[in-house]
Short mmCIF file of C-alpha atoms in Angstrom, two decimals:
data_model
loop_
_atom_site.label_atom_id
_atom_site.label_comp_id
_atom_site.label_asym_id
_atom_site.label_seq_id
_atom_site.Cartn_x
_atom_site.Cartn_y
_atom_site.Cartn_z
CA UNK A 1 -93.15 22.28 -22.10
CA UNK A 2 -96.39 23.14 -20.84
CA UNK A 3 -99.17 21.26 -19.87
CA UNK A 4 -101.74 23.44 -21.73
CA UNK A 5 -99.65 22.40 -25.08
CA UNK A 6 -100.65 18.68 -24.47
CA UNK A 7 -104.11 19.21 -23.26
CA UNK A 8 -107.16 16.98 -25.02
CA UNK A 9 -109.74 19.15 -24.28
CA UNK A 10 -112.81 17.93 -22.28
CA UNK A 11 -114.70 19.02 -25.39
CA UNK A 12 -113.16 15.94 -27.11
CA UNK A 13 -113.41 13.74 -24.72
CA UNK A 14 -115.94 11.06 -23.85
CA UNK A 15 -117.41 11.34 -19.73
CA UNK A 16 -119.89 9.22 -17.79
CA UNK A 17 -121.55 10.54 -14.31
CA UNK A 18 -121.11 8.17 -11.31
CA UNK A 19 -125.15 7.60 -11.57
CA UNK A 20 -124.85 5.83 -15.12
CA UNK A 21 -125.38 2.20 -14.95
CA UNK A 22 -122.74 0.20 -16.07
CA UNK A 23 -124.55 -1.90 -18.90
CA UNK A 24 -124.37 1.79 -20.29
CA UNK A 25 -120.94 2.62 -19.74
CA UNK A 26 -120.09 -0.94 -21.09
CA UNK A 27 -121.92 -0.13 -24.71
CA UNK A 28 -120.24 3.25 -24.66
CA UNK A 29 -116.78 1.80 -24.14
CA UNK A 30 -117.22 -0.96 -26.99
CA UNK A 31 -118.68 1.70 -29.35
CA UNK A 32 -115.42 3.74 -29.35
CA UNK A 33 -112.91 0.90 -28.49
CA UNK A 34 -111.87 2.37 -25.34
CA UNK A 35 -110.66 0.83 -21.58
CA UNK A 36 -111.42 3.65 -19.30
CA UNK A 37 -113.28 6.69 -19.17
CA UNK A 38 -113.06 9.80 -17.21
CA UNK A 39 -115.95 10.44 -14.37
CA UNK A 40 -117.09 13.58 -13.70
CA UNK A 41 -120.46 14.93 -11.63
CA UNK A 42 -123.04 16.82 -13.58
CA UNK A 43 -120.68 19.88 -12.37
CA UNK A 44 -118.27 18.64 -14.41
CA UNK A 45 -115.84 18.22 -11.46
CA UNK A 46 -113.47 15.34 -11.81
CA UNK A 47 -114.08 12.35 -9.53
CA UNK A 48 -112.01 9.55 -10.86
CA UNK A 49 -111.71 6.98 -13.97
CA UNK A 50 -113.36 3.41 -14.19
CA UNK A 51 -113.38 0.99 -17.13
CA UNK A 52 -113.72 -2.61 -17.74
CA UNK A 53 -110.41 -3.63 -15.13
CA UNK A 54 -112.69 -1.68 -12.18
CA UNK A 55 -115.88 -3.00 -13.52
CA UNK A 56 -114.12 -7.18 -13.50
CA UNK A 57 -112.87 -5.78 -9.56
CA UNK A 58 -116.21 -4.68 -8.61
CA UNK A 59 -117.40 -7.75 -9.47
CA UNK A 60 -115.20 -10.32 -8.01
CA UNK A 61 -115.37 -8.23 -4.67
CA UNK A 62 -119.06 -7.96 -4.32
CA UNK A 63 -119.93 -10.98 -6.24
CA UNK A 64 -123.60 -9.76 -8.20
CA UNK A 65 -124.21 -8.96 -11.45
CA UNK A 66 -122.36 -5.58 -13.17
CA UNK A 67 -125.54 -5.13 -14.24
CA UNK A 68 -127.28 -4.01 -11.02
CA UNK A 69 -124.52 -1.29 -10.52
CA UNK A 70 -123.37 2.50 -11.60
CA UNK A 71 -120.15 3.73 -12.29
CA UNK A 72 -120.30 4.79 -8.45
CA UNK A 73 -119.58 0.94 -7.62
CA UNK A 74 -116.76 1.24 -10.03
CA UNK A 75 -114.87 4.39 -9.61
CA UNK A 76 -111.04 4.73 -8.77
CA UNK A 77 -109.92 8.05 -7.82
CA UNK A 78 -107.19 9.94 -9.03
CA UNK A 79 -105.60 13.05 -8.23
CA UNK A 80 -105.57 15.25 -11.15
CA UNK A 81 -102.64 17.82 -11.96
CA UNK A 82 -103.68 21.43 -12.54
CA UNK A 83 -103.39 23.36 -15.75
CA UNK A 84 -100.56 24.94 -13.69
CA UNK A 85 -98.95 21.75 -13.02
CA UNK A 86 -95.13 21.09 -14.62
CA UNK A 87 -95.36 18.83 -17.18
CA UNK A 88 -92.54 16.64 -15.88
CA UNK A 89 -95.41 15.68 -12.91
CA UNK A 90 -97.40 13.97 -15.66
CA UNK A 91 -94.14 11.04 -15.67
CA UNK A 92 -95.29 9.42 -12.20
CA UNK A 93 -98.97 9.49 -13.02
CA UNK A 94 -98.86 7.93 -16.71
CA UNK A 95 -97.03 5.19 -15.73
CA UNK A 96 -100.00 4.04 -13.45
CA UNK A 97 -103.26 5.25 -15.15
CA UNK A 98 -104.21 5.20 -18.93
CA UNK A 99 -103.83 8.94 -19.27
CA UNK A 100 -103.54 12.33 -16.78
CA UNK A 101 -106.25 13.85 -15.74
CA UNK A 102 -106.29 17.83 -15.85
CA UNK A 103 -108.26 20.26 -13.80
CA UNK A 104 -108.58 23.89 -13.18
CA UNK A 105 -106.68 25.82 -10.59
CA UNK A 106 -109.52 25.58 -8.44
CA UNK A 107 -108.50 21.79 -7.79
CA UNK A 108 -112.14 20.49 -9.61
CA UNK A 109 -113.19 21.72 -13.03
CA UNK A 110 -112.20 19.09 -15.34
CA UNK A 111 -110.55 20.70 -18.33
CA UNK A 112 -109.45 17.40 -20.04
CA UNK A 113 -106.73 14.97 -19.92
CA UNK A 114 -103.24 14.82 -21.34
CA UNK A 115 -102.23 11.19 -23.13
CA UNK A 116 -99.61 8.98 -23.02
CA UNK A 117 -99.14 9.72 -26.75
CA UNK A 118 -99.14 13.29 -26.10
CA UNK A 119 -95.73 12.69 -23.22
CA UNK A 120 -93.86 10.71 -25.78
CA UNK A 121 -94.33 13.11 -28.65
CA UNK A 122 -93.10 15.97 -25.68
CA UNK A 123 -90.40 13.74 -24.42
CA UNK A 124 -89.02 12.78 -27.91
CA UNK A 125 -88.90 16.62 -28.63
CA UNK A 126 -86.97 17.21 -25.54
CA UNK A 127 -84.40 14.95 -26.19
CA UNK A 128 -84.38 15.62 -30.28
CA UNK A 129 -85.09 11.67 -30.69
CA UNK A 130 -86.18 12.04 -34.42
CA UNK A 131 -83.26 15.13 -35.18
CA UNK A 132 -80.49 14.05 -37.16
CA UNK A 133 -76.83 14.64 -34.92
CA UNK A 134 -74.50 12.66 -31.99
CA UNK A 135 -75.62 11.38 -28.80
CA UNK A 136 -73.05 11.87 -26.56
CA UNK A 137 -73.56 10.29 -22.55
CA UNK A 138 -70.64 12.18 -20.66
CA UNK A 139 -70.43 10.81 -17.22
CA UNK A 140 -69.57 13.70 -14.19
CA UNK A 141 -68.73 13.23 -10.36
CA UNK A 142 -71.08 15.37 -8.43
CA UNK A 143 -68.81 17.60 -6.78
CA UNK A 144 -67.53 18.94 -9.93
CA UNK A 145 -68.39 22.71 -10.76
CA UNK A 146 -69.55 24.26 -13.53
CA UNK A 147 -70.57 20.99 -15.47
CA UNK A 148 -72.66 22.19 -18.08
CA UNK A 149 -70.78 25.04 -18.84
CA UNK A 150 -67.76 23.11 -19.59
CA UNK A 151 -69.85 21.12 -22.15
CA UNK A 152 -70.93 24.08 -23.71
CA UNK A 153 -67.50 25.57 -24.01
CA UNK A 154 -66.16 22.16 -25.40
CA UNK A 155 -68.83 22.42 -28.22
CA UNK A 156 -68.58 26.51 -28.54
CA UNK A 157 -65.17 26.78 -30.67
CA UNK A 158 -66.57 24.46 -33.74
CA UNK A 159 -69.95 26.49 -33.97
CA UNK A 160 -72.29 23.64 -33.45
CA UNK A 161 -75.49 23.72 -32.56
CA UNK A 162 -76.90 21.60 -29.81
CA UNK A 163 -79.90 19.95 -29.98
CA UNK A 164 -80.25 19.07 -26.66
CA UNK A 165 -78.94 18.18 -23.34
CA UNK A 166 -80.13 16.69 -20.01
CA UNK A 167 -78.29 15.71 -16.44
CA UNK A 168 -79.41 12.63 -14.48
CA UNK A 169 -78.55 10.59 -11.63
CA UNK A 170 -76.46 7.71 -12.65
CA UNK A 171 -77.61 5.77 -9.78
CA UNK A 172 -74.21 6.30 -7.72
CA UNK A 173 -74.67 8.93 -5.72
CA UNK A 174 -71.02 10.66 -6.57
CA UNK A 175 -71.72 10.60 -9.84
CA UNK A 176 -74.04 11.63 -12.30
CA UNK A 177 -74.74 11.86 -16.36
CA UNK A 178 -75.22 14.53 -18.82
CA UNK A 179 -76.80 13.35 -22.13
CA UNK A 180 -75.67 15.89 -25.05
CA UNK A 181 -76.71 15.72 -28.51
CA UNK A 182 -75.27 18.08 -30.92
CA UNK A 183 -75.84 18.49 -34.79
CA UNK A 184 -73.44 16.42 -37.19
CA UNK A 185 -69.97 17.59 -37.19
CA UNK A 186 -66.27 16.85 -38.76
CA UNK A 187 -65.07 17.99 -35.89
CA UNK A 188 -66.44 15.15 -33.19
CA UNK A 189 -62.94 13.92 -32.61
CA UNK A 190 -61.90 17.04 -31.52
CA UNK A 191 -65.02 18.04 -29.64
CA UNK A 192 -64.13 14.54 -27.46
CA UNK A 193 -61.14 15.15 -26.61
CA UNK A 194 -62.23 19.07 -25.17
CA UNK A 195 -64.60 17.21 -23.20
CA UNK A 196 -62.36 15.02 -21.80
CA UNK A 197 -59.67 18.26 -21.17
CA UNK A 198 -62.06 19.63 -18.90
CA UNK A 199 -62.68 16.77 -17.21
CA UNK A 200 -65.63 15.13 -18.50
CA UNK A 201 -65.24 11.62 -19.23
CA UNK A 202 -67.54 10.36 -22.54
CA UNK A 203 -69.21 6.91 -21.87
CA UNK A 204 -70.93 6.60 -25.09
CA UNK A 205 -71.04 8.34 -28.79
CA UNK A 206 -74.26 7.16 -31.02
CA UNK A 207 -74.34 9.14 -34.79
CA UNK A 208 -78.14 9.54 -36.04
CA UNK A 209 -78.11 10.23 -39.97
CA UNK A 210 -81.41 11.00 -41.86
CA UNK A 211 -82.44 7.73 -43.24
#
């Protein structure tokens, strides 16, 4: 996954200068039922995101009219990722800002953002969410070799494809989790019990069948 394959481009996207006033910004929010809005300079180098939750701050803290004051008053600002970035570095950002704001390599030039639409859709493709097969959540101890390459020669005998598979902390830290989804298969039973042979031990089997 790349971040470039996520991108909204800044030629989609709405922008406001840190010299607009905010009765402006307001209006421009309510046309296009939107919360926040990127703020870049007339160099189009990202400076941070207000809305109506900065606006409401600004003017509980200062105490005068939001009319007297420019998105300046308002701004919060972010660190953006680079076009370079790994997409995995959008997770910690999304979860605290309406979307991810993306720059050029040289740090400034706002190329556009990346949604929180746009990380599901990725996410849901890395894990095969909407891909008929069986969810399997194999649990490992830490200081076992060759994990995933035991999974993969449990599956390798009954030629079936996997559709994905990811490792993860299982919040012990001896032990971890692999979560393996393979196509649909007679031969599940049998793929189980390999897994177990080679000293995996299976926590959890979910079957997802086209509805």
């Amino acid at each position: 996954m790349f971040i470039k394959n996520c991108l909204t481009p800044r030629e989609q996207i709405l922008t406001v200068t840190p010299d607009a006033r905010l009765e402006q910004v307001i209006e421009t929010l309510q046309a296009h039922q939107l919360h926040t809005i990127p703020v870049v300079d007339r160099f189009n180098r990202f400076l941070g995101i207000t809305g109506y939750g900065h606006m409401m701050k600004a003017f509980l803290d200062n105490r005068r009219s939001w009319k007297e004051g420019t998105v300046a008053d308002t701004l919060e600002p972010i660190r953006p990722l680079t076009i370079f970035s790994d997409f995995e570095e959008t997770l910690p950002v999304i979860v605290r800002h309406p979307f991810v704001p993306i720059v050029d390599g040289d740090r400034m030039t706002f190329l556009g953002i990346v949604k929180i639409s746009d990380i599901e859709n990725a996410l849901s493709s890395a894990f095969g969410t909407n891909i008929p097969g069986i969810r399997l959540l194999l649990g490992v101890v830490i200081d076992m070799p060759h994990q995933l390459e035991h999974v993969v020669d449990a599956v390798k005998p009954f030629d079936v494809n996997i559709i994905s598979i990811t490792t993860f902390d299982a919040g012990d830290p001896a032990a971890r989790r692999i979560l393996l989804k393979i196509e649909l298969t007679p031969h599940l039973s049998a793929i189980q019990q390999r897994l177990v042979d080679k000293g995996l031990r299976v926590l959890s089997v979910k079957e997802r069948r086209i509805p």
